[in-house]
Short mmCIF file of C-alpha atoms in Angstrom, two decimals:
data_model
loop_
_atom_site.label_atom_id
_atom_site.label_comp_id
_atom_site.label_asym_id
_atom_site.label_seq_id
_atom_site.Cartn_x
_atom_site.Cartn_y
_atom_site.Cartn_z
CA MET Z 6 -42.85 -109.32 44.40
CA ARG Z 7 -44.73 -107.81 41.46
CA ASN Z 8 -45.38 -110.43 38.76
CA SER Z 9 -43.21 -113.00 40.51
CA LEU Z 10 -42.89 -116.37 38.83
CA ASP Z 11 -45.77 -118.81 39.21
CA PRO Z 12 -44.20 -122.30 38.86
CA ALA Z 13 -47.56 -124.09 38.72
CA ALA Z 14 -48.85 -121.81 35.96
CA LEU Z 15 -45.59 -122.21 34.04
CA ASP Z 16 -45.69 -126.00 34.39
CA ALA Z 17 -49.26 -126.04 33.08
CA ALA Z 18 -48.48 -123.67 30.21
CA ILE Z 19 -45.50 -125.65 28.95
CA GLU Z 20 -47.46 -128.90 29.18
CA ASN Z 21 -50.27 -127.31 27.17
CA VAL Z 22 -47.87 -126.61 24.28
CA HIS Z 23 -46.90 -130.28 24.22
CA ARG Z 24 -50.54 -131.35 24.32
CA ALA Z 25 -51.30 -129.01 21.43
CA GLY Z 26 -48.94 -131.01 19.24
CA MET Z 27 -45.37 -129.96 20.00
CA PRO Z 28 -43.25 -133.14 20.39
CA GLY Z 29 -41.02 -131.51 22.98
CA LEU Z 30 -40.01 -128.16 24.42
CA PHE Z 31 -38.05 -126.75 27.33
CA ALA Z 32 -37.69 -123.34 28.90
CA GLU Z 33 -36.26 -121.19 31.65
CA ALA Z 34 -37.87 -118.11 33.21
CA ARG Z 35 -36.21 -115.75 35.68
CA HIS Z 36 -37.47 -112.96 37.89
CA GLY Z 37 -34.79 -111.43 40.08
CA ASP Z 38 -33.41 -114.35 42.10
CA GLN Z 39 -36.32 -116.63 41.20
CA VAL Z 40 -35.60 -119.29 38.57
CA TRP Z 41 -38.02 -121.75 36.96
CA ARG Z 42 -36.98 -124.43 34.49
CA GLY Z 43 -39.41 -126.74 32.79
CA ALA Z 44 -39.69 -129.31 30.01
CA ALA Z 45 -42.54 -131.25 28.42
CA GLY Z 46 -42.69 -134.00 25.84
CA VAL Z 47 -40.03 -136.02 24.08
CA ALA Z 48 -36.65 -135.36 22.53
CA ASP Z 49 -37.02 -138.42 20.28
CA VAL Z 50 -40.45 -139.51 19.04
CA ALA Z 51 -39.11 -142.97 18.14
CA THR Z 52 -37.70 -143.86 21.55
CA GLY Z 53 -39.76 -141.62 23.84
CA ARG Z 54 -36.60 -140.12 25.36
CA PRO Z 55 -37.81 -137.07 27.32
CA VAL Z 56 -36.64 -133.51 26.83
CA THR Z 57 -34.86 -131.85 29.74
CA ALA Z 58 -34.39 -128.16 30.47
CA ASP Z 59 -30.59 -128.33 30.25
CA MET Z 60 -30.45 -129.60 26.65
CA ARG Z 61 -28.30 -127.92 24.04
CA HIS Z 62 -30.17 -126.54 21.03
CA ARG Z 63 -29.60 -124.87 17.68
CA VAL Z 64 -30.84 -121.34 18.37
CA GLY Z 65 -30.85 -119.99 14.80
CA SER Z 66 -31.01 -116.23 14.33
CA ILE Z 67 -30.61 -115.52 18.03
CA THR Z 68 -26.98 -115.69 16.85
CA LYS Z 69 -27.58 -112.30 15.18
CA THR Z 70 -27.63 -110.56 18.56
CA PHE Z 71 -24.18 -112.03 19.28
CA THR Z 72 -22.91 -110.90 15.88
CA ALA Z 73 -24.41 -107.43 16.32
CA ALA Z 74 -22.80 -107.11 19.76
CA ALA Z 75 -19.42 -108.03 18.27
CA VAL Z 76 -19.83 -105.41 15.54
CA LEU Z 77 -20.81 -102.77 18.12
CA GLN Z 78 -17.68 -103.59 20.13
CA GLN Z 79 -15.64 -102.81 17.02
CA VAL Z 80 -17.61 -99.58 16.56
CA GLU Z 81 -16.66 -98.64 20.12
CA SER Z 82 -12.98 -99.31 19.38
CA GLY Z 83 -13.11 -97.15 16.25
CA GLN Z 84 -12.47 -99.98 13.81
CA ILE Z 85 -15.97 -99.81 12.28
CA GLY Z 86 -18.12 -96.77 11.56
CA LEU Z 87 -21.77 -97.55 12.26
CA ASP Z 88 -22.91 -95.19 9.50
CA SER Z 89 -19.97 -95.84 7.18
CA PRO Z 90 -20.65 -97.47 3.80
CA ILE Z 91 -20.01 -101.20 3.61
CA GLY Z 92 -18.24 -100.60 0.30
CA HIS Z 93 -15.51 -98.84 2.27
CA TYR Z 94 -14.67 -102.13 3.97
CA LEU Z 95 -15.76 -104.75 1.44
CA PRO Z 96 -15.54 -103.10 -2.00
CA ARG Z 97 -15.26 -106.39 -3.87
CA LEU Z 98 -18.36 -107.88 -2.27
CA VAL Z 99 -20.54 -104.77 -2.48
CA PRO Z 100 -19.06 -102.62 -5.26
CA GLY Z 101 -20.05 -99.31 -6.80
CA GLU Z 102 -23.03 -97.17 -5.88
CA ARG Z 103 -24.61 -99.93 -3.82
CA GLY Z 104 -21.53 -100.25 -1.65
CA ASP Z 105 -21.55 -96.48 -1.15
CA ALA Z 106 -25.26 -96.38 -0.25
CA ILE Z 107 -25.49 -99.32 2.16
CA THR Z 108 -24.13 -98.61 5.64
CA VAL Z 109 -23.15 -100.95 8.43
CA ARG Z 110 -26.26 -99.83 10.35
CA MET Z 111 -28.47 -100.82 7.40
CA LEU Z 112 -27.02 -104.32 7.45
CA LEU Z 113 -27.62 -104.58 11.19
CA ASN Z 114 -31.25 -103.44 11.00
CA HIS Z 115 -32.11 -105.10 7.65
CA THR Z 116 -32.76 -101.87 5.73
CA SER Z 117 -30.02 -102.48 3.14
CA GLY Z 118 -32.46 -103.61 0.44
CA LEU Z 119 -30.40 -106.75 -0.14
CA ALA Z 120 -32.40 -109.88 -0.90
CA GLU Z 121 -32.39 -113.11 1.08
CA TYR Z 122 -30.02 -115.59 -0.59
CA LEU Z 123 -31.67 -118.76 0.73
CA PRO Z 124 -34.25 -119.29 -2.07
CA TYR Z 125 -31.38 -119.07 -4.57
CA ALA Z 126 -29.14 -121.49 -2.66
CA TYR Z 127 -31.99 -123.97 -2.07
CA PRO Z 128 -33.66 -124.50 -5.48
CA SER Z 129 -36.81 -126.10 -4.07
CA LEU Z 130 -37.46 -122.90 -2.08
CA LYS Z 131 -37.11 -120.59 -5.08
CA ALA Z 132 -40.81 -119.65 -5.05
CA PHE Z 133 -40.60 -118.38 -1.43
CA PRO Z 134 -42.64 -116.59 -0.06
CA ASP Z 135 -45.16 -118.45 -2.27
CA LEU Z 136 -45.14 -121.41 0.13
CA ALA Z 137 -47.51 -123.63 -1.87
CA ASN Z 138 -44.99 -123.74 -4.72
CA THR Z 139 -42.02 -124.64 -2.53
CA SER Z 140 -40.93 -128.11 -1.49
CA PRO Z 141 -38.58 -129.41 1.20
CA GLN Z 142 -36.43 -131.41 -1.24
CA SER Z 143 -33.46 -129.04 -0.90
CA LEU Z 144 -33.28 -129.72 2.84
CA ASP Z 145 -32.34 -133.31 2.10
CA ASP Z 146 -30.14 -132.38 -0.84
CA HIS Z 147 -28.07 -129.98 1.27
CA ARG Z 148 -27.92 -131.76 4.62
CA PHE Z 149 -24.13 -132.12 4.33
CA THR Z 150 -23.35 -129.35 1.82
CA GLN Z 151 -20.55 -127.02 2.87
CA PHE Z 152 -21.53 -123.63 1.48
CA ASP Z 153 -19.01 -120.86 0.85
CA PRO Z 154 -20.26 -117.70 2.60
CA VAL Z 155 -18.96 -115.42 -0.13
CA GLU Z 156 -20.91 -117.39 -2.72
CA LEU Z 157 -24.07 -117.09 -0.60
CA ILE Z 158 -23.54 -113.33 -0.28
CA GLU Z 159 -23.06 -113.06 -4.04
CA LEU Z 160 -26.40 -114.82 -4.56
CA GLY Z 161 -28.14 -112.26 -2.35
CA ILE Z 162 -26.42 -109.31 -4.02
CA ALA Z 163 -27.14 -110.61 -7.52
CA ALA Z 164 -30.83 -111.10 -6.73
CA PRO Z 165 -33.28 -108.25 -7.42
CA ALA Z 166 -33.15 -105.62 -4.67
CA VAL Z 167 -36.05 -105.75 -2.22
CA GLY Z 168 -35.91 -102.03 -1.44
CA ALA Z 169 -33.78 -98.92 -1.53
CA PRO Z 170 -30.93 -98.70 1.00
CA GLY Z 171 -32.18 -97.03 4.16
CA GLY Z 172 -35.82 -97.27 3.13
CA ALA Z 173 -38.64 -96.64 5.58
CA SER Z 174 -39.32 -100.38 5.83
CA GLY Z 175 -36.69 -103.11 5.63
CA LEU Z 176 -36.82 -106.78 4.78
CA TYR Z 177 -35.22 -109.41 7.03
CA SER Z 178 -32.34 -110.99 5.11
CA ASN Z 179 -29.54 -113.33 6.14
CA THR Z 180 -27.41 -111.73 3.39
CA ASN Z 181 -27.01 -108.72 5.67
CA TYR Z 182 -25.53 -110.71 8.52
CA LEU Z 183 -23.21 -112.80 6.37
CA LEU Z 184 -21.79 -109.46 5.18
CA LEU Z 185 -21.35 -108.41 8.81
CA VAL Z 186 -19.46 -111.65 9.41
CA GLU Z 187 -17.11 -110.78 6.54
CA LEU Z 188 -16.77 -107.25 7.96
CA LEU Z 189 -15.81 -108.59 11.39
CA GLU Z 190 -13.17 -110.83 9.84
CA GLN Z 191 -11.81 -107.93 7.78
CA VAL Z 192 -11.30 -105.61 10.76
CA THR Z 193 -10.27 -108.14 13.42
CA GLY Z 194 -7.95 -110.31 11.33
CA THR Z 195 -9.49 -113.49 12.74
CA THR Z 196 -12.55 -115.61 12.06
CA ALA Z 197 -15.89 -114.25 13.18
CA GLU Z 198 -16.46 -117.45 15.14
CA ARG Z 199 -13.27 -116.91 17.12
CA TYR Z 200 -13.86 -113.20 17.71
CA ILE Z 201 -17.48 -113.71 18.86
CA THR Z 202 -16.43 -116.65 21.05
CA GLU Z 203 -13.65 -114.73 22.79
CA ASN Z 204 -15.32 -111.33 23.07
CA VAL Z 205 -19.02 -112.09 23.46
CA ILE Z 206 -19.56 -115.72 24.53
CA GLU Z 207 -16.62 -115.92 26.94
CA ARG Z 208 -17.14 -112.34 28.11
CA ALA Z 209 -20.65 -113.34 29.16
CA GLY Z 210 -19.34 -116.47 30.90
CA LEU Z 211 -21.50 -118.83 28.83
CA GLN Z 212 -20.62 -122.46 29.49
CA ASP Z 213 -22.72 -124.25 26.88
CA THR Z 214 -22.71 -121.91 23.88
CA GLU Z 215 -20.57 -122.53 20.82
CA PHE Z 216 -20.45 -122.49 17.05
CA PRO Z 217 -20.72 -125.99 15.54
CA SER Z 218 -17.56 -127.54 14.13
CA GLY Z 219 -19.52 -130.00 11.98
CA PRO Z 220 -23.07 -131.18 11.31
CA TYR Z 221 -23.59 -132.68 14.77
CA ILE Z 222 -24.72 -131.16 18.08
CA ASP Z 223 -22.36 -132.16 20.87
CA GLY Z 224 -23.82 -133.03 24.25
CA PRO Z 225 -27.41 -133.81 25.31
CA HIS Z 226 -29.90 -132.45 22.78
CA SER Z 227 -33.24 -133.12 21.14
CA GLN Z 228 -33.94 -134.35 17.64
CA LEU Z 229 -35.28 -131.51 15.46
CA TYR Z 230 -38.43 -132.22 13.49
CA GLU Z 231 -39.29 -130.28 10.33
CA ALA Z 232 -42.81 -130.40 8.88
CA TRP Z 233 -42.46 -127.73 6.16
CA PHE Z 234 -46.12 -126.71 6.28
CA GLY Z 235 -47.42 -130.26 6.19
CA MET Z 236 -45.29 -131.32 3.20
CA ILE Z 237 -43.12 -133.61 5.36
CA GLU Z 238 -45.36 -136.20 6.99
CA PRO Z 239 -44.41 -137.39 9.49
CA PRO Z 240 -41.98 -134.55 10.31
CA ARG Z 241 -38.35 -135.48 9.61
CA ASP Z 242 -35.37 -135.15 11.96
CA TYR Z 243 -32.83 -132.57 10.78
CA SER Z 244 -30.77 -132.32 13.98
CA VAL Z 245 -27.76 -133.55 11.98
CA PHE Z 246 -27.18 -130.75 9.48
CA ASP Z 247 -24.25 -128.73 8.14
CA MET Z 248 -24.96 -125.18 9.28
CA SER Z 249 -22.74 -123.43 6.71
CA TRP Z 250 -25.96 -122.40 4.95
CA VAL Z 251 -26.20 -119.63 7.56
CA GLY Z 252 -22.71 -119.65 9.08
CA PRO Z 253 -22.03 -117.32 12.04
CA SER Z 254 -25.24 -115.39 11.33
CA ALA Z 255 -27.54 -118.14 12.67
CA SER Z 256 -25.65 -121.29 13.64
CA LEU Z 257 -25.02 -121.05 17.40
CA ILE Z 258 -25.72 -123.94 19.74
CA SER Z 259 -26.75 -122.86 23.24
CA THR Z 260 -29.02 -123.58 26.22
CA VAL Z 261 -31.98 -121.66 27.62
CA THR Z 262 -29.90 -120.88 30.72
CA ASP Z 263 -27.03 -119.43 28.68
CA LEU Z 264 -29.41 -117.36 26.56
CA ASN Z 265 -30.99 -115.77 29.61
CA ARG Z 266 -27.56 -115.04 31.04
CA PHE Z 267 -26.42 -113.44 27.78
CA TYR Z 268 -29.44 -111.20 27.29
CA GLY Z 269 -29.47 -110.25 30.97
CA MET Z 270 -25.87 -109.04 30.70
CA LEU Z 271 -26.44 -107.36 27.34
CA LEU Z 272 -29.49 -105.41 28.55
CA THR Z 273 -27.59 -104.16 31.62
CA GLY Z 274 -24.61 -102.89 29.63
CA GLU Z 275 -22.09 -105.63 30.38
CA ILE Z 276 -21.44 -106.80 26.79
CA VAL Z 277 -21.49 -103.47 24.94
CA SER Z 278 -21.49 -99.92 26.30
CA PRO Z 279 -24.73 -98.20 27.30
CA SER Z 280 -24.47 -95.95 24.23
CA SER Z 281 -24.07 -98.98 21.95
CA LEU Z 282 -27.03 -100.65 23.64
CA ALA Z 283 -29.08 -97.52 22.97
CA GLN Z 284 -28.18 -97.84 19.28
CA MET Z 285 -29.19 -101.51 19.32
CA ARG Z 286 -32.62 -100.49 20.68
CA ARG Z 287 -33.31 -97.89 17.96
CA THR Z 288 -35.90 -99.65 15.83
CA VAL Z 289 -37.23 -99.46 12.28
CA HIS Z 290 -40.05 -101.30 10.53
CA VAL Z 291 -38.88 -104.61 9.04
CA VAL Z 292 -40.88 -107.29 7.25
CA SER Z 293 -40.02 -110.64 8.83
CA GLN Z 294 -39.56 -113.94 6.99
CA GLU Z 295 -43.12 -114.76 8.06
CA GLY Z 296 -44.34 -111.66 6.20
CA LYS Z 297 -45.20 -109.71 9.37
CA THR Z 298 -44.05 -106.13 9.93
CA ILE Z 299 -42.05 -105.95 13.16
CA GLU Z 300 -39.92 -103.41 15.00
CA TYR Z 301 -36.24 -104.27 14.64
CA GLY Z 302 -33.11 -102.65 16.05
CA LEU Z 303 -29.50 -103.70 15.65
CA GLY Z 304 -29.76 -107.45 16.23
CA LEU Z 305 -32.57 -106.95 18.76
CA HIS Z 306 -36.33 -106.63 18.55
CA PRO Z 307 -38.88 -105.65 21.20
CA ALA Z 308 -41.96 -107.48 22.42
CA LYS Z 309 -44.69 -105.77 24.38
CA GLU Z 310 -48.27 -106.50 25.34
CA PRO Z 311 -50.72 -103.65 26.01
CA GLU Z 312 -50.20 -101.96 29.37
CA GLN Z 313 -47.14 -104.17 30.01
CA ASP Z 314 -43.37 -103.71 30.17
CA THR Z 315 -41.23 -103.95 27.02
CA PHE Z 316 -38.97 -106.96 26.54
CA TRP Z 317 -36.00 -107.19 24.16
CA GLY Z 318 -34.42 -110.21 22.53
CA HIS Z 319 -34.55 -112.31 19.39
CA GLY Z 320 -36.10 -115.43 17.95
CA GLY Z 321 -34.48 -118.09 15.83
CA THR Z 322 -35.43 -121.01 13.64
CA VAL Z 323 -33.43 -123.73 11.95
CA TRP Z 324 -34.67 -126.81 10.12
CA GLY Z 325 -36.72 -128.47 12.86
CA GLY Z 326 -35.87 -126.21 15.76
CA GLY Z 327 -37.07 -122.91 17.16
CA THR Z 328 -36.08 -120.65 20.04
CA LEU Z 329 -37.24 -117.36 21.53
CA ALA Z 330 -35.34 -115.43 24.21
CA MET Z 331 -36.72 -112.19 25.66
CA THR Z 332 -35.50 -110.06 28.55
CA ARG Z 333 -37.25 -107.10 30.18
CA ALA Z 334 -35.55 -103.78 29.54
CA ASP Z 335 -34.23 -103.66 33.13
CA GLY Z 336 -32.74 -107.15 32.78
CA LYS Z 337 -34.65 -108.54 35.78
CA ARG Z 338 -37.33 -110.63 34.07
CA GLN Z 339 -36.34 -113.19 31.43
CA MET Z 340 -37.66 -116.02 29.32
CA ALA Z 341 -36.04 -118.48 26.92
CA VAL Z 342 -38.08 -121.22 25.20
CA ALA Z 343 -36.83 -123.94 22.81
CA VAL Z 344 -39.06 -126.19 20.67
CA ASN Z 345 -38.25 -129.23 18.53
CA LEU Z 346 -40.76 -128.86 15.69
CA GLN Z 347 -40.95 -126.18 13.03
CA ARG Z 348 -43.45 -125.02 10.40
CA TRP Z 349 -46.27 -127.09 11.88
CA ASN Z 350 -48.94 -124.92 10.21
CA ARG Z 351 -50.48 -126.57 7.16
CA LEU Z 352 -51.43 -124.36 4.21
CA ASP Z 353 -55.02 -123.42 3.43
CA SER Z 354 -56.53 -123.36 -0.08
CA SER Z 355 -54.99 -119.94 -0.72
CA GLY Z 356 -51.51 -121.14 0.28
CA ARG Z 357 -51.39 -119.34 3.62
CA PRO Z 358 -50.38 -121.07 6.86
CA GLN Z 359 -53.45 -122.11 8.86
CA ALA Z 360 -53.78 -121.37 12.54
CA HIS Z 361 -52.78 -124.28 14.79
CA SER Z 362 -53.44 -124.89 18.46
CA ILE Z 363 -49.66 -124.84 19.05
CA ASP Z 364 -49.67 -121.12 18.16
CA GLY Z 365 -52.07 -120.13 20.93
CA ALA Z 366 -50.47 -122.43 23.48
CA LEU Z 367 -47.02 -120.95 22.80
CA GLN Z 368 -48.34 -117.41 23.12
CA ALA Z 369 -49.92 -118.35 26.44
CA LEU Z 370 -46.59 -119.76 27.66
CA TYR Z 371 -44.77 -116.59 26.58
CA HIS Z 372 -47.33 -114.44 28.42
CA VAL Z 373 -47.06 -116.39 31.67
CA ALA Z 374 -43.26 -116.42 31.48
CA MET Z 375 -42.93 -112.69 30.77
CA TYR Z 376 -45.81 -111.20 32.73
CA GLY Z 377 -47.03 -113.83 35.19
#
């Protein structure tokens, strides 16, 4: 079988990430009927409790693919126009010329020009992306804060625009997806959490995926260690955290097995129609939160190495946790990786994140998992 899974190589690659400095990580790779699951390191640095491949995990912005799929379902039913102005649906939230200029598609692919609200909601992050002049203090201040999503949206809308609606290059912004959450609630008459649960999560048959009902992760899970570019030493556990700061745009709890199942079904047309999937895979240039220009579709982005097949999926980060899930375009080769440390790169004298051995080890794991 071409590029079949190599369990020994995968075991070695995941162990190398742990040895490079990652406290713990776990993953699942699939190729046809072949399945490999692996874990390395600890879920709790204080007790030495090991990570296991079946742990539940905060998957961050991977949630955006679920939200986008829900929106596309409503496009299919005629309740939402993909190229209709958001002001048509939410005139109070996005009034006037801006509401007329920003379409649903622009929210989905981050070309709305709306700013990220997070630096305004978290005062110690106000200087972002000037990392050297940020501090992690707000993470502690807001561990149990229950944010109002409308107030977060208003912060993003009130902030200076980061581009013209529909511009050639977009900027990744959680404000876009909180607006899509409000749009879903407007047209479905129920909460976004309930709609996505019933029409995306349950439709995909996911057994261990849910929106949090409070600051805790139910079931077996790892602690989540945040380093904030070396400013938290040793890294602090933020696994207990109220996720209303991102709401249904980035708060899902899932497992690597569920993520692979979801993306496998999505990429083979079982969650949205083939025509909707084609729309999701139409990409534009978007500047990520890391400052890198990436290709981004409607809640999906591609990954491809030279002379190799294209994979589609999404990454996600929360305070202390990170996840990447990628599936080959034909749905037959998959990878989902979860890690329990974030922002491990210290800043150099110019304030830029320095390279770390974790970076190369993770890329090597991704390569082995996707391409063998």
